[in-house]
XYZ file of C-alpha atoms in Angstrom:
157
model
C 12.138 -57.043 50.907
C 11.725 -55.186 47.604
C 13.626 -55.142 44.207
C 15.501 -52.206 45.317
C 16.593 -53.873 48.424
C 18.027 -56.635 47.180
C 19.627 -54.684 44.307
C 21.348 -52.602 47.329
C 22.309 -55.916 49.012
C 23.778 -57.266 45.887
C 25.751 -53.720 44.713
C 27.131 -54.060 48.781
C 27.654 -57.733 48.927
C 30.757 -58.993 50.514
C 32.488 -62.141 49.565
C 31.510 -64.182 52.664
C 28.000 -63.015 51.862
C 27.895 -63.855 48.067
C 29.678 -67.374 49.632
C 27.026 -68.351 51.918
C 24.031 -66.882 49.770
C 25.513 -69.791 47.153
C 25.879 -72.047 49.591
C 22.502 -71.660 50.773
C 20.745 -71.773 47.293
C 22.554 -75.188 46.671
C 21.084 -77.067 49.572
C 18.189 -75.906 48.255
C 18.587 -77.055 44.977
C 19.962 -80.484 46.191
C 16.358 -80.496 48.609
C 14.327 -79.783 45.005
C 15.841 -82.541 43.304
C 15.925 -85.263 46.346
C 12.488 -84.476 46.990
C 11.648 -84.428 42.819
C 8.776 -82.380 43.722
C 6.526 -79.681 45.618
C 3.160 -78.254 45.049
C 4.528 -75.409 42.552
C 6.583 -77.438 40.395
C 8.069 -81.611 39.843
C 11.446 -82.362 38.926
C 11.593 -85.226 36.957
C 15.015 -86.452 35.620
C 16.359 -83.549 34.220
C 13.504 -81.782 33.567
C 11.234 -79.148 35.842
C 7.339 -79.502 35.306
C 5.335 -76.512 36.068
C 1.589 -76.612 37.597
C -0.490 -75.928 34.120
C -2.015 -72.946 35.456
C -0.639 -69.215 36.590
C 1.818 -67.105 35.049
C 5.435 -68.176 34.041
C 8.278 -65.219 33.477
C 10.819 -66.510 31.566
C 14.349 -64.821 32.023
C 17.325 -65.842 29.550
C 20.617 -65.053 28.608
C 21.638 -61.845 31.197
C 24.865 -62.088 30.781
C 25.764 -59.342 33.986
C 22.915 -57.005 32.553
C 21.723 -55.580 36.215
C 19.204 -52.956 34.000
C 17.623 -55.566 31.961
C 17.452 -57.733 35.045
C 15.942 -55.204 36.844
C 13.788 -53.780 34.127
C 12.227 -57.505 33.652
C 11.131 -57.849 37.072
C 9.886 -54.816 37.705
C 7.663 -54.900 34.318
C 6.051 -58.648 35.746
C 5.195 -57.308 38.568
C 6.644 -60.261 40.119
C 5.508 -60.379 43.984
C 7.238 -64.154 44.795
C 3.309 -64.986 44.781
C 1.828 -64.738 41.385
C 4.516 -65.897 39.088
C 7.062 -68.798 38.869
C 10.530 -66.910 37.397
C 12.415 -69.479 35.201
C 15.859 -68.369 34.523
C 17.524 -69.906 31.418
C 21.098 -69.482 32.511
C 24.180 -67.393 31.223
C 23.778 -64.725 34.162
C 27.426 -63.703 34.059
C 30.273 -62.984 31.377
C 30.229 -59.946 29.494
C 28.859 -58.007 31.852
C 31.059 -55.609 34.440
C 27.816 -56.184 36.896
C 27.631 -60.030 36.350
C 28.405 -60.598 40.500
C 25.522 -58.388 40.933
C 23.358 -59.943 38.647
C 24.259 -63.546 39.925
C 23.553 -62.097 43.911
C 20.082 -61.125 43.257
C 19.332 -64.399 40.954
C 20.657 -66.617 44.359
C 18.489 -64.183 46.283
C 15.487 -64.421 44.502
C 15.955 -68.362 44.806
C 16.902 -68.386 48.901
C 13.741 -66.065 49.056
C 10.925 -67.647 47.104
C 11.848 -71.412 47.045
C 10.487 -73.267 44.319
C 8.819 -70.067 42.875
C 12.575 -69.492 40.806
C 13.564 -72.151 38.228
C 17.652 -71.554 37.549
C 18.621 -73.394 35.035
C 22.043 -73.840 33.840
C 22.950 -71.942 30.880
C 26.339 -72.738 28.776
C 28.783 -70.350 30.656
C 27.731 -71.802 34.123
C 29.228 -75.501 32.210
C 31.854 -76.592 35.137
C 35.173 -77.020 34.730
C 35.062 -73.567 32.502
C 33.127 -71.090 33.966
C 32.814 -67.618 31.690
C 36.109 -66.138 30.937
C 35.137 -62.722 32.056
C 33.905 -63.925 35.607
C 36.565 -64.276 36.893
C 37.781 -60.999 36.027
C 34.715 -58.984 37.939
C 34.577 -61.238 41.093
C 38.367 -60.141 41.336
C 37.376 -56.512 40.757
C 34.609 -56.742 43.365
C 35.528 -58.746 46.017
C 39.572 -58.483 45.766
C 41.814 -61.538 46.165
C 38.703 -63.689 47.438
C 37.121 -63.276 43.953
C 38.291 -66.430 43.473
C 37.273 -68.087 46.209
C 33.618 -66.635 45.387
C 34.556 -68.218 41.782
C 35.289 -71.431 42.944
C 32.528 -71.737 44.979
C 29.999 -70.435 42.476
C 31.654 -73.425 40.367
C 30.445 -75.694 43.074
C 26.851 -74.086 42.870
C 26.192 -74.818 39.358
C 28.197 -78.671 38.808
């Protein structure tokens, strides 16, 4: 699946999709930190150790930008092979696209495993999740915005 793929996917999501990509990604994460480790990276306590050689993209502060998103990843030349992605956190608020930009961030973890670091940023801090979230999940996915909220909540506690 390409970049523009899962951009499609994410810009056509529904809200039982974006609800069982998220649930999806967090047995994942719960796997990565039960386990503590793999061959591409060791969790250890809080923190995520990286093998000392290949390349590392580091992705921060999005906050619902789909272009720079986009833009980023295409300019690595990330192939879910070459690269680990870390993302620093703070994909949504702000943003009008920030369900969008969240989709292809759970994506990009469900597809390449331990290749994607997500970290959690300070608007992913449970109980208060971005104030403008909420908003665009209600925008895009109608009265189960908040259901996608609430478990997105879930995701990153």
């Amino acid at each position: 699946m390409n970049l523009g793929e899962i951009a499609e996917l994410a810009f056509n999501s529904s809200a039982d999709e974006i609800i069982d990509l998220a649930k999806k990604v967090k047995a994942r994460l719960m796997d990565e930190r039960e386990k503590g480790s793999s061959d591409k990276h060791r969790i250890v306590g809080g923190l995520v150790k990286l093998p000392s050689k290949g390349r590392a993209v580091v992705i921060g502060d999005l906050h619902g930008d789909m272009e720079s998103l986009l833009h980023i990843l295409k300019q690595s030349g990330f192939t879910g092979e070459d690269a680990n992605l870390i993302f620093l956190g703070d994909y949504g608020d702000r943003g009008s696209l920030s369900p969008e930009v969240i989709y292809i961030v759970l994506k990009l973890k469900e597809m390449y495993g331990d290749k994607i670091v997500m970290l959690r940023g300070n608007h992913e801090r449970p109980p208060i999740f971005p104030h403008d979230l909420p908003i665009y999940l209600e925008y895009k996915y109608g009265e189960r915005g908040e259901e996608v909220y609430r478990c997105l909540l879930e995701l990153f506690n």
